[in-house]
Structure formats: structure tokens, C-alpha cells
Tab-separated table of N, CA and C in Angstrom:
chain	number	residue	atom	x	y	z
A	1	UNK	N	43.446	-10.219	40.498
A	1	UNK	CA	43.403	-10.900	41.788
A	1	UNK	C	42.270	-11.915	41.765
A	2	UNK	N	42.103	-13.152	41.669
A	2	UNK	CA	41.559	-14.254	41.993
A	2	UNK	C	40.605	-14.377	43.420
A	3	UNK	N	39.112	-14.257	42.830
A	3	UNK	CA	38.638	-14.040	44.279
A	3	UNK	C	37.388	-15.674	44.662
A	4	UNK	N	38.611	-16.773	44.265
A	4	UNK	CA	38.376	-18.077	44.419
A	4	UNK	C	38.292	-18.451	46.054
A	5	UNK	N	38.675	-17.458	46.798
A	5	UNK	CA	38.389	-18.062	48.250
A	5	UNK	C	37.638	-17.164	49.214
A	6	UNK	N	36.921	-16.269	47.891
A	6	UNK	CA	35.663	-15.285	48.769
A	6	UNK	C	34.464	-15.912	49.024
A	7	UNK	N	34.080	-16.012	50.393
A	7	UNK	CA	32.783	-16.138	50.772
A	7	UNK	C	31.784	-14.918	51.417
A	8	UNK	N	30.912	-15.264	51.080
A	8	UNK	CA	29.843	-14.713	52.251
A	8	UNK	C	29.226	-15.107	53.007
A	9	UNK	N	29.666	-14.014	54.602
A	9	UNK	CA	29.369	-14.448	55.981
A	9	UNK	C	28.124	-15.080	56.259
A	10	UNK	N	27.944	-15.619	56.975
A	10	UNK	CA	26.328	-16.537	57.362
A	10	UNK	C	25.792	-15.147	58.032
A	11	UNK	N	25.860	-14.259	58.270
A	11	UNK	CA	25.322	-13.191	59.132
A	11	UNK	C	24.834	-12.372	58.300
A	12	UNK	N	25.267	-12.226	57.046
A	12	UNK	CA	24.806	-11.541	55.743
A	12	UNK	C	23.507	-12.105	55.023
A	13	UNK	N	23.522	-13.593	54.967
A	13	UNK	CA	23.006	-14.395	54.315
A	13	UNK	C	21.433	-14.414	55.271
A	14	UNK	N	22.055	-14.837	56.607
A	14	UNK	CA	20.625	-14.163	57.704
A	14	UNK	C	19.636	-12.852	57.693
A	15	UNK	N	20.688	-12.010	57.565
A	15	UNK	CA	19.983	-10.606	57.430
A	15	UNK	C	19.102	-10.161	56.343
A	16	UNK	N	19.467	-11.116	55.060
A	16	UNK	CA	18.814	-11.193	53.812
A	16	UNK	C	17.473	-11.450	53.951
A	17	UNK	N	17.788	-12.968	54.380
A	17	UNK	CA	16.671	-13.368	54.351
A	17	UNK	C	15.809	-12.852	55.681
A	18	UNK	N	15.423	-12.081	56.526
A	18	UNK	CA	14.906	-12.022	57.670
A	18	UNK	C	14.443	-10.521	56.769
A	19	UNK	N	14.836	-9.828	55.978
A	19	UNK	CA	14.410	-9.183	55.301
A	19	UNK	C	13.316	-9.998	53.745
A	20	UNK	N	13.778	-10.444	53.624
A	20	UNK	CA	12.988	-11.109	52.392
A	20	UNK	C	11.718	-11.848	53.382
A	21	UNK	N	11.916	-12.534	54.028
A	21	UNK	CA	10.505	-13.284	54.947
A	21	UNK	C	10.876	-12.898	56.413
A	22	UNK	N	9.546	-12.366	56.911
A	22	UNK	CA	9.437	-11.843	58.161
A	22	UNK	C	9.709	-12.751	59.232
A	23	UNK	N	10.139	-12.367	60.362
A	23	UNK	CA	10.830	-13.602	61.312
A	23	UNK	C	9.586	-13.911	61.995
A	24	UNK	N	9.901	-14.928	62.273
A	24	UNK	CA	8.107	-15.297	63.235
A	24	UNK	C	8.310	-14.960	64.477
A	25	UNK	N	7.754	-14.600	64.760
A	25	UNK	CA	7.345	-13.633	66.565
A	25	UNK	C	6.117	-14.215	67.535
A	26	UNK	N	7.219	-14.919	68.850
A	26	UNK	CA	6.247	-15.739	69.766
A	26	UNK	C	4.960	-14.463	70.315
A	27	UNK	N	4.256	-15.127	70.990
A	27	UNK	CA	2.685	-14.593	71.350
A	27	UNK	C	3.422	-13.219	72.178
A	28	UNK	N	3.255	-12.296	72.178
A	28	UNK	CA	3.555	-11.583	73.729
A	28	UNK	C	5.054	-10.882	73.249
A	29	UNK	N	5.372	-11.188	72.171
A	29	UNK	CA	7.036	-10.377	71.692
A	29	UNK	C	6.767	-9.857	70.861
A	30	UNK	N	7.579	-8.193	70.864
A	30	UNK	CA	7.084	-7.765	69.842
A	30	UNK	C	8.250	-7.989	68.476
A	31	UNK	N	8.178	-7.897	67.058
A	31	UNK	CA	8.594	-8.072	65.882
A	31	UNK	C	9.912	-7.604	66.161
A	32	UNK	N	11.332	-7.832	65.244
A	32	UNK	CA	12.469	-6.723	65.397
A	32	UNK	C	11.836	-5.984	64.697
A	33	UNK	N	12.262	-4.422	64.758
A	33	UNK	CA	11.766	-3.589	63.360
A	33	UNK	C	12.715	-3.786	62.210
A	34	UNK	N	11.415	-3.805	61.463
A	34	UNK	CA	11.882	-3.845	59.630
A	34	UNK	C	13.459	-3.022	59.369
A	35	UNK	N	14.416	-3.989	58.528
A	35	UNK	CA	15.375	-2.974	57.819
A	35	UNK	C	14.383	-2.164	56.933
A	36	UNK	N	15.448	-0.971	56.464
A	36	UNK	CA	15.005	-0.736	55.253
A	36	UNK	C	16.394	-0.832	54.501
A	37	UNK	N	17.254	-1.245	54.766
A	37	UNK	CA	18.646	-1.358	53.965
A	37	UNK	C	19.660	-2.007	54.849
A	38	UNK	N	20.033	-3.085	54.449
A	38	UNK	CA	21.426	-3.971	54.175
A	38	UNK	C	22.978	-3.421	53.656
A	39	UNK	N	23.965	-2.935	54.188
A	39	UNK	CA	24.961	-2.464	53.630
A	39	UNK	C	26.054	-3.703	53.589
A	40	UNK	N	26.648	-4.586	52.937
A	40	UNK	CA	27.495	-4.876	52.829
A	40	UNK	C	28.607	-4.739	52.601
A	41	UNK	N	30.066	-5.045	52.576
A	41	UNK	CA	31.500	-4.945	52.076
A	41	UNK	C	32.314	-5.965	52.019
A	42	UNK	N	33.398	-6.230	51.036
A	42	UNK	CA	34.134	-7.208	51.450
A	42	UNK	C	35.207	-6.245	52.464
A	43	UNK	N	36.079	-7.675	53.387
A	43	UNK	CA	36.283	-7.734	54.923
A	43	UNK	C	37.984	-6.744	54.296
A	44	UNK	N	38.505	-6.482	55.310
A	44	UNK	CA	39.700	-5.931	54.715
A	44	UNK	C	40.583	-6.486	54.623
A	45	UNK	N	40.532	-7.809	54.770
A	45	UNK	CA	41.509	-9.011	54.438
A	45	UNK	C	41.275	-9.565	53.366
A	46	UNK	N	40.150	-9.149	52.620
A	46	UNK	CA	39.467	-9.754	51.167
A	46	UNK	C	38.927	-11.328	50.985
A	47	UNK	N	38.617	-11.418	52.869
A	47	UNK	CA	38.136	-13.302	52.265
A	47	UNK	C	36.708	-13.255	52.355
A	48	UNK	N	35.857	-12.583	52.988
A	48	UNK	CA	34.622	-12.667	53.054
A	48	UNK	C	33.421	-11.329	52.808
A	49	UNK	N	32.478	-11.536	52.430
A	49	UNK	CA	31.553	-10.436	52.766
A	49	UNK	C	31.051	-10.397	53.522
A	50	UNK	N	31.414	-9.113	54.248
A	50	UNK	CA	30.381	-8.969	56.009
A	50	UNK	C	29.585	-7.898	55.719
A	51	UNK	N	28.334	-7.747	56.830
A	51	UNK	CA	27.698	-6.615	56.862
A	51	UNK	C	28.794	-4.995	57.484
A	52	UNK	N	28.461	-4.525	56.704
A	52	UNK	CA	28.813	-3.108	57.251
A	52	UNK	C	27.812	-2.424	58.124
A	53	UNK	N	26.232	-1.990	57.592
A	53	UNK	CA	25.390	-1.481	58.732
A	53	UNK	C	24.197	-2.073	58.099
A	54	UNK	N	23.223	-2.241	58.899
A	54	UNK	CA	21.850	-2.455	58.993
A	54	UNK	C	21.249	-1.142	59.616
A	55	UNK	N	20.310	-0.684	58.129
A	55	UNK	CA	19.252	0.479	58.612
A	55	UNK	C	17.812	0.143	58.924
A	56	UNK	N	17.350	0.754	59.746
A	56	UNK	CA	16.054	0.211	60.167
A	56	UNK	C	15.171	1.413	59.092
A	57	UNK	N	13.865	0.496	58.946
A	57	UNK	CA	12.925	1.810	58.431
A	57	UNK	C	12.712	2.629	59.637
A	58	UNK	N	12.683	4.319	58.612
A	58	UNK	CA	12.231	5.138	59.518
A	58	UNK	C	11.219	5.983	59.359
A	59	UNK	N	10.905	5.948	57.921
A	59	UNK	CA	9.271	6.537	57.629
A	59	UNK	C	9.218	5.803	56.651
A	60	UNK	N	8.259	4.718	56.617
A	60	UNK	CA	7.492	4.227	55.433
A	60	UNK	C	6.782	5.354	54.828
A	61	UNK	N	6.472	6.070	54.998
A	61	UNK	CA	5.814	6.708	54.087
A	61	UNK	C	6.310	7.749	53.039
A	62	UNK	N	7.859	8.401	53.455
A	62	UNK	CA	8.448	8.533	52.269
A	62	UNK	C	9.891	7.703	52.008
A	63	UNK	N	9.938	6.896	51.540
A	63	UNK	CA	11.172	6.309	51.144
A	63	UNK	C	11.764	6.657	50.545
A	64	UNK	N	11.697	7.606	49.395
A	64	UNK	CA	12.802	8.035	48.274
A	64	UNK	C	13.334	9.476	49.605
A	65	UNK	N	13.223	9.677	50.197
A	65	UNK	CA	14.034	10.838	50.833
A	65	UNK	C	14.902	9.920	51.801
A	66	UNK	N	14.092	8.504	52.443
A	66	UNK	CA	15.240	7.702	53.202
A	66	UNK	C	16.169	7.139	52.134
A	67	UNK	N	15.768	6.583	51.299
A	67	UNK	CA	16.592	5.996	50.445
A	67	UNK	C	17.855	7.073	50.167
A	68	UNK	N	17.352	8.406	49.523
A	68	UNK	CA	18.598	9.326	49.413
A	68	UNK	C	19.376	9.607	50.506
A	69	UNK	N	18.776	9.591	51.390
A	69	UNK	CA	19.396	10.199	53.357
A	69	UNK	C	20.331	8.362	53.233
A	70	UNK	N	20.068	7.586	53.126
A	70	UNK	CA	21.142	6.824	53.800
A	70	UNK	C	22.143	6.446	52.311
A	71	UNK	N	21.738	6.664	50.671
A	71	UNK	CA	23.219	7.006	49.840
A	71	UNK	C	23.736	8.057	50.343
A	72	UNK	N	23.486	9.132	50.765
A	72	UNK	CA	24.155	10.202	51.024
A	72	UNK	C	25.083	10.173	52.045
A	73	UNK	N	24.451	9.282	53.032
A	73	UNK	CA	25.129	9.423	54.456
A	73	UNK	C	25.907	7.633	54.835
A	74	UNK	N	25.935	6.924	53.909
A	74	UNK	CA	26.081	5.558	54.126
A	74	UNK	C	27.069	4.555	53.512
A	75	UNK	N	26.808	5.452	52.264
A	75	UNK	CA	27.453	4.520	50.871
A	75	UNK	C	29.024	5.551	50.317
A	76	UNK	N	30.087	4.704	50.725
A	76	UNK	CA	31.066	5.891	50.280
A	76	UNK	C	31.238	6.444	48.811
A	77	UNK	N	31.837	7.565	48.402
A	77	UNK	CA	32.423	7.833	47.188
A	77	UNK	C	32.961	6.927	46.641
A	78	UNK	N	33.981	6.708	46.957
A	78	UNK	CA	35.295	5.795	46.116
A	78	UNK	C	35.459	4.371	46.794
A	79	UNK	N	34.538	3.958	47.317
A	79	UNK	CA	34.461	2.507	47.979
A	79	UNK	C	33.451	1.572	47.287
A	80	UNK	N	33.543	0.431	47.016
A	80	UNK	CA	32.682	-0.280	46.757
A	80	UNK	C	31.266	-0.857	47.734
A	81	UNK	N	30.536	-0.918	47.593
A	81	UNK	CA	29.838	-1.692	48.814
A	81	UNK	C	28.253	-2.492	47.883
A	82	UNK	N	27.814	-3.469	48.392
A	82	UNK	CA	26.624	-4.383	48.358
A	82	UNK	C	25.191	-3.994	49.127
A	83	UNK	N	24.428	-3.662	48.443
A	83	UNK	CA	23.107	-2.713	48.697
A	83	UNK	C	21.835	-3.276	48.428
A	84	UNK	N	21.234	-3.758	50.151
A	84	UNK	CA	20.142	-4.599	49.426
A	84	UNK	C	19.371	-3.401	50.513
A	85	UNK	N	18.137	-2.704	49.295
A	85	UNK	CA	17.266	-2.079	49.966
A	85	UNK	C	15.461	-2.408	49.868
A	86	UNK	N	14.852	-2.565	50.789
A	86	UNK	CA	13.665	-2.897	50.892
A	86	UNK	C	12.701	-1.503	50.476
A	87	UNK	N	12.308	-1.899	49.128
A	87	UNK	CA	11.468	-0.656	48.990
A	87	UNK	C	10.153	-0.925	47.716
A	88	UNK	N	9.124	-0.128	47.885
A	88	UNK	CA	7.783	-0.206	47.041
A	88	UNK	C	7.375	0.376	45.770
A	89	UNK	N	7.718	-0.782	44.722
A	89	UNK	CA	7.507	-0.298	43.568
A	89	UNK	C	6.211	-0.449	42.928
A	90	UNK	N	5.670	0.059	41.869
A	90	UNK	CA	4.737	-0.219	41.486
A	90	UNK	C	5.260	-1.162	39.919
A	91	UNK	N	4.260	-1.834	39.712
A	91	UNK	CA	4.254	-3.233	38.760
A	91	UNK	C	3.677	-2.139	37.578
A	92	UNK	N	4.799	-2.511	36.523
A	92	UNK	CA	4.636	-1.682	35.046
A	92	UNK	C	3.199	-2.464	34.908
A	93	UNK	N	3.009	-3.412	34.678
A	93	UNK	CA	1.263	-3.636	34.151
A	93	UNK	C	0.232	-3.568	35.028
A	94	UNK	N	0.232	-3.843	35.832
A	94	UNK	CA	-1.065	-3.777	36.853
A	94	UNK	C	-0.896	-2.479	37.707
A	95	UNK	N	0.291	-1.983	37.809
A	95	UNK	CA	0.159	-0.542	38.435
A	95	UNK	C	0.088	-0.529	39.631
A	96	UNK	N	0.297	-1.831	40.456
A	96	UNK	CA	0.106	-2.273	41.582
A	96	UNK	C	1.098	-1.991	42.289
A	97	UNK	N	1.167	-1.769	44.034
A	97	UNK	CA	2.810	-1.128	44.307
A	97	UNK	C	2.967	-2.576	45.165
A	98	UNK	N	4.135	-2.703	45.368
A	98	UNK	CA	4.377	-3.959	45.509
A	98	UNK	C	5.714	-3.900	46.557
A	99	UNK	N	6.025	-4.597	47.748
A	99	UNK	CA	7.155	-4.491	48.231
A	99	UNK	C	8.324	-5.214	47.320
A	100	UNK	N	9.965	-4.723	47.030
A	100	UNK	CA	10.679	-5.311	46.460
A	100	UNK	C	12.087	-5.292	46.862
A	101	UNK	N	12.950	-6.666	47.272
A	101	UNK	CA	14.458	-6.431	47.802
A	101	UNK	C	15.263	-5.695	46.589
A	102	UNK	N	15.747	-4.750	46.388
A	102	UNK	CA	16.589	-4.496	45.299
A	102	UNK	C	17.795	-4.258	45.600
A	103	UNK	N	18.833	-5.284	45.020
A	103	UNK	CA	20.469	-5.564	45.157
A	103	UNK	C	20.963	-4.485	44.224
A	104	UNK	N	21.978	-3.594	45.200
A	104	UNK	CA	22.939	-2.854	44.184
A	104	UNK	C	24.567	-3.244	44.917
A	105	UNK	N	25.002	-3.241	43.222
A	105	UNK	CA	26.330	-3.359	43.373
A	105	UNK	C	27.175	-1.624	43.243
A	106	UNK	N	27.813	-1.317	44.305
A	106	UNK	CA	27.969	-0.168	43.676
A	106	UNK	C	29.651	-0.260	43.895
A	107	UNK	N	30.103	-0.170	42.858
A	107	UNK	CA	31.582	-0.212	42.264
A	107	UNK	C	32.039	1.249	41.189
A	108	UNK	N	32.082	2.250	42.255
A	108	UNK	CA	31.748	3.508	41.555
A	108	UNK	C	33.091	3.716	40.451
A	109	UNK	N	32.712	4.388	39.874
A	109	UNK	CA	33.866	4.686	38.351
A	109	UNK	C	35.213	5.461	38.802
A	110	UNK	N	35.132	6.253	39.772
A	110	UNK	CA	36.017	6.896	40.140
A	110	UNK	C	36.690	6.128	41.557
A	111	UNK	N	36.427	4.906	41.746
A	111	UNK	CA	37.019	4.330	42.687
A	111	UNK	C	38.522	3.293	41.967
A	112	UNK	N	39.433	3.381	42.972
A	112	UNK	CA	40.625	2.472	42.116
A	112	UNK	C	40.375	1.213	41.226
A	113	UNK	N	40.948	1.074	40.632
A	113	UNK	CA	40.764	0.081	39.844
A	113	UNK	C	40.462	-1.225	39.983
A	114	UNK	N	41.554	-1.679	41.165
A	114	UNK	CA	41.577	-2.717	41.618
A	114	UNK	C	40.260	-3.142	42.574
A	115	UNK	N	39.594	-2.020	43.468
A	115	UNK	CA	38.243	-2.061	43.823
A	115	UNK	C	37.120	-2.373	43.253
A	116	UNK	N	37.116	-1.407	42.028
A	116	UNK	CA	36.204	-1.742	41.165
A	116	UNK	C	35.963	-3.321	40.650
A	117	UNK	N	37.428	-3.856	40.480
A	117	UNK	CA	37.219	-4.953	39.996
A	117	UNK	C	36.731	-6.291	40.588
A	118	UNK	N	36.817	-6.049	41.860
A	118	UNK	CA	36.683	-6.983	43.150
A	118	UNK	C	35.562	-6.751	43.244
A	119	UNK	N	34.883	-5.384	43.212
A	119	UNK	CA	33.079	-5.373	43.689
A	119	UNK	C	32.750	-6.239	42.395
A	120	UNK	N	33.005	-6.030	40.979
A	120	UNK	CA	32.416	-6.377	39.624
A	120	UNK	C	32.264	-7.705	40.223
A	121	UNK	N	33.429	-8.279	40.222
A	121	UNK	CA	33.600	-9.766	39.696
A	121	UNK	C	33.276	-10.230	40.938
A	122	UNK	N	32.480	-10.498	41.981
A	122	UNK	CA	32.371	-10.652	43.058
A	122	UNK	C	30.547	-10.921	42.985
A	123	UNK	N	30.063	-9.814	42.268
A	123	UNK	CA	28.812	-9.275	42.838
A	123	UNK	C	28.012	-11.108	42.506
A	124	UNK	N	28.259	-11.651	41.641
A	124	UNK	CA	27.241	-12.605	41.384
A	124	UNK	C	27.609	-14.400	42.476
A	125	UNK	N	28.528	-13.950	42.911
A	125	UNK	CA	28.891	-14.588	44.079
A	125	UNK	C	28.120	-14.495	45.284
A	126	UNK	N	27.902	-13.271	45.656
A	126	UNK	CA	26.493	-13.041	46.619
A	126	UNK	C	25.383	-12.675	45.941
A	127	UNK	N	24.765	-12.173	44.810
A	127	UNK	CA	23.969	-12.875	44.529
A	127	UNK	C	23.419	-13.992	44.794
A	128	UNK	N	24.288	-14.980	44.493
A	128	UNK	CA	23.334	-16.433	44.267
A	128	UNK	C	23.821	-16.879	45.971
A	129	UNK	N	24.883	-16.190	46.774
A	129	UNK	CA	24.894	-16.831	48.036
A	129	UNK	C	23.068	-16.128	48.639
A	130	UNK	N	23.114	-14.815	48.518
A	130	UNK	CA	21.476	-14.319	48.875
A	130	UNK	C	20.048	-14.905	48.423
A	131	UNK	N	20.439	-15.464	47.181
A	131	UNK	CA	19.377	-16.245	46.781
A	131	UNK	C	18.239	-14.930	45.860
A	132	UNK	N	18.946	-13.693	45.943
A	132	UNK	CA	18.380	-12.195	44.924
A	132	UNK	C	18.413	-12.150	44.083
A	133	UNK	N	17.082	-11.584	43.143
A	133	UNK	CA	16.059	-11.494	41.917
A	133	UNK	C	16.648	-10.636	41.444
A	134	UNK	N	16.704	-9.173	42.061
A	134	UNK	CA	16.678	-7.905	41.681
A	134	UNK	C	17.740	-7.228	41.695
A	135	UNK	N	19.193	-7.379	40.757
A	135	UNK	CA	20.187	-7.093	40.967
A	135	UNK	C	20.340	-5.829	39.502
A	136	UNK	N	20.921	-4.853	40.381
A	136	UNK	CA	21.518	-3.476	39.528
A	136	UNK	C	22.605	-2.886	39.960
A	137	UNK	N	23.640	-2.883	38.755
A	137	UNK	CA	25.100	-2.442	38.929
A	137	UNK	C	24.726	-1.164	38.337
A	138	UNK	N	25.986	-0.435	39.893
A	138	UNK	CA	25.643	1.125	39.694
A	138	UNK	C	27.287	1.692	39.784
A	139	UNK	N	27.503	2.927	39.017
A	139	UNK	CA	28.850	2.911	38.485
A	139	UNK	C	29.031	4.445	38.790
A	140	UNK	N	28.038	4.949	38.820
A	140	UNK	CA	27.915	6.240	39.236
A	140	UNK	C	26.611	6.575	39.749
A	141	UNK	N	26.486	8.307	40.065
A	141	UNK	CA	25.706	9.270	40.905
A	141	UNK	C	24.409	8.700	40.132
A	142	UNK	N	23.930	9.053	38.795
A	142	UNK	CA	22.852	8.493	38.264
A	142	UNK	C	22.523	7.196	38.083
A	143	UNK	N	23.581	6.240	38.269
A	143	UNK	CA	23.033	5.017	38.412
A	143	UNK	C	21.852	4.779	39.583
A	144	UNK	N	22.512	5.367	40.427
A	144	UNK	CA	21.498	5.321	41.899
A	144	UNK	C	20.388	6.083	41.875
A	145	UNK	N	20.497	6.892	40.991
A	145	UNK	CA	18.687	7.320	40.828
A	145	UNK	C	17.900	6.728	42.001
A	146	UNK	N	16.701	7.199	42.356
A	146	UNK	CA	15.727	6.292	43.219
A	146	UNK	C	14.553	6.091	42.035
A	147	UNK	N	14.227	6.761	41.573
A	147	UNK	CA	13.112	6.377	39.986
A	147	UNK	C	14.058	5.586	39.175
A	148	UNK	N	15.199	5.746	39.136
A	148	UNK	CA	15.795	4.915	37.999
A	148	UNK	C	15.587	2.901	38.749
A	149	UNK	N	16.041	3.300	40.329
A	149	UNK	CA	16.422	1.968	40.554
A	149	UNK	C	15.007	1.289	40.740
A	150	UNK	N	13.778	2.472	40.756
A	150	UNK	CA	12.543	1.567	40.986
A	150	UNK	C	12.089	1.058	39.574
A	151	UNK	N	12.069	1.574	38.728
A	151	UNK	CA	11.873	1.423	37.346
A	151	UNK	C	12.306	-0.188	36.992
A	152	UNK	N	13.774	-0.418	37.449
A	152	UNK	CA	14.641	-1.204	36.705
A	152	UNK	C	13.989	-2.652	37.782
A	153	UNK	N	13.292	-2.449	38.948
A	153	UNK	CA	13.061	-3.041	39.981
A	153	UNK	C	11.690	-3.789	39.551
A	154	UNK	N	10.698	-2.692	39.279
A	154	UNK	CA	9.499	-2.824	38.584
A	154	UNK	C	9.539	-3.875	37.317
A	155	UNK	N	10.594	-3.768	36.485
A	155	UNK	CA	10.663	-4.237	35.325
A	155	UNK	C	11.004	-5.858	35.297
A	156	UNK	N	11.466	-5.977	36.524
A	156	UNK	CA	11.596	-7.463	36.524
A	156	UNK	C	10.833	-8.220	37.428
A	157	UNK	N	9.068	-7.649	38.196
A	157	UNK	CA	8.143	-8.060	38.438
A	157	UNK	C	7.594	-9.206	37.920
């Protein structure tokens, strides 16, 4: 299937970036609160990528238990979906922890075929519509690691 007339929504492309640079906030208003995760999908008509949900942070202070609480509760089995999560890695040389957007494609192995192939061949299409550094295709349960995906996150600091 030819996915020559897929776009991604301007509402996706917003949410990115309002995550990547903080929105500016007049005197007297307070901030939106921080995502901590972006869920995307393509639409069920297959022409565009829309958001599916926006998670807000809910404890900075442990993220690998939010991070697992919203794969667990967010991201289907056998569905594909686009995963940009805001989270703090530390820098392999300086050891420094660092905030980082990290894009997952997740086009799981046990999802139909034809799915799989639409998340694959798709993913670098939003990529470069997001304007994202930090992209990792995940195919299964251990792909999504939370040490694995910070590692791979870290590594391209």
C-alpha cells in the first residue's frame, strides 16, 4: 500500500514542538503543564497522523514507573502507534542527566502485517515532519525497555 498521500496533522506537529520548547506564558498565567508523552496514530482512513492522547507529567521524580504505567495502560498490543516521550537521561560521557524527546515507533511483531508495514514505512515521514533527533523502532516487549530506551537516547547526546 503506497503511503504517498500520508500527512501529519498540524496538531501533532504543535504538540511536538510545545514539548521540545516551552510555550511562553504572559505575566499573571500560569504554564500548561508539561506532557510527559505524545501518543500518536495514523487516522482510520489512513491519510494522516493524528494525536491519539497527550499525557501530562505526573511525578517527575520517578519516571521509569510513569513511563511503564502509561506502555502498559496506553500503547496497544497489536496496534501500531508513534511515541514521543519526554524523559531524563544521563550523557554516556559527562554523566550529566539531561532532559531528552525520545521518538518510538512501535510496530509490534505480532501485529498484522499490513500494520506493521504502514507504522515501518511511515515512521521517517514524521520524523522529519517533527523535526526529531531521537528515533527508536520497537518491535517488541523488550524493545521498550525503559533502560534500554534511555541508553539508546543517551547514546545519541
Amino acid at each position: 500500500m503506497a503511503m504517498s498521500g500520508l500527512k501529519v496533522n498540524e496538531e501533532c506537529i504543535a504538540a511536538y514542538r510545545d514539548m521540545r520548547i516551552k510555550p511562553k506564558v504572559k505575566p499573571n498565567e500560569l504554564p500548561p503543564p508539561p506532557l510527559r508523552a505524545l501518543i500518536m496514530k495514523i487516522s482510520d482512513d489512513k491519510t494522516e497522523v493524528v494525536i491519539d492522547e497527550k499525557i501530562q507529567v505526573v511525578d517527575d521524580e520517578d519516571q521509569e514507573n510513569e513511563y511503564r504505567s502509561i506502555l502498559a495502560a496506553k500503547i496497544p498490543k497489536l496496534n501500531g502507534r508513534y511515541v514521543v516521550f519526554d524523559l531524563t537521561v544521563k550523557q554516556k560521557l559527562s554523566q550529566q542527566e539531561t532532559n531528552k524527546l525520545v521518538c518510538l515507533t512501535w510496530a509490534p511483531d505480532n501485529a498484522p502485517v499490513k500494520e506493521r508495514m504502514i507504522y515501518s514505512s511511515t515512521s521517517d515521514l514524521v520524523k522529519k515532519a517533527l523535526g526529531a533527533q531521537n528515533w527508536v523502532q520497537c518491535n517488541d516487549e523488550e524493545d521498550l525497555d525503559y533502560g534500554s530506551i534511555c541508553d539508546k537516547a543517551a547514546k545519541k547526546s
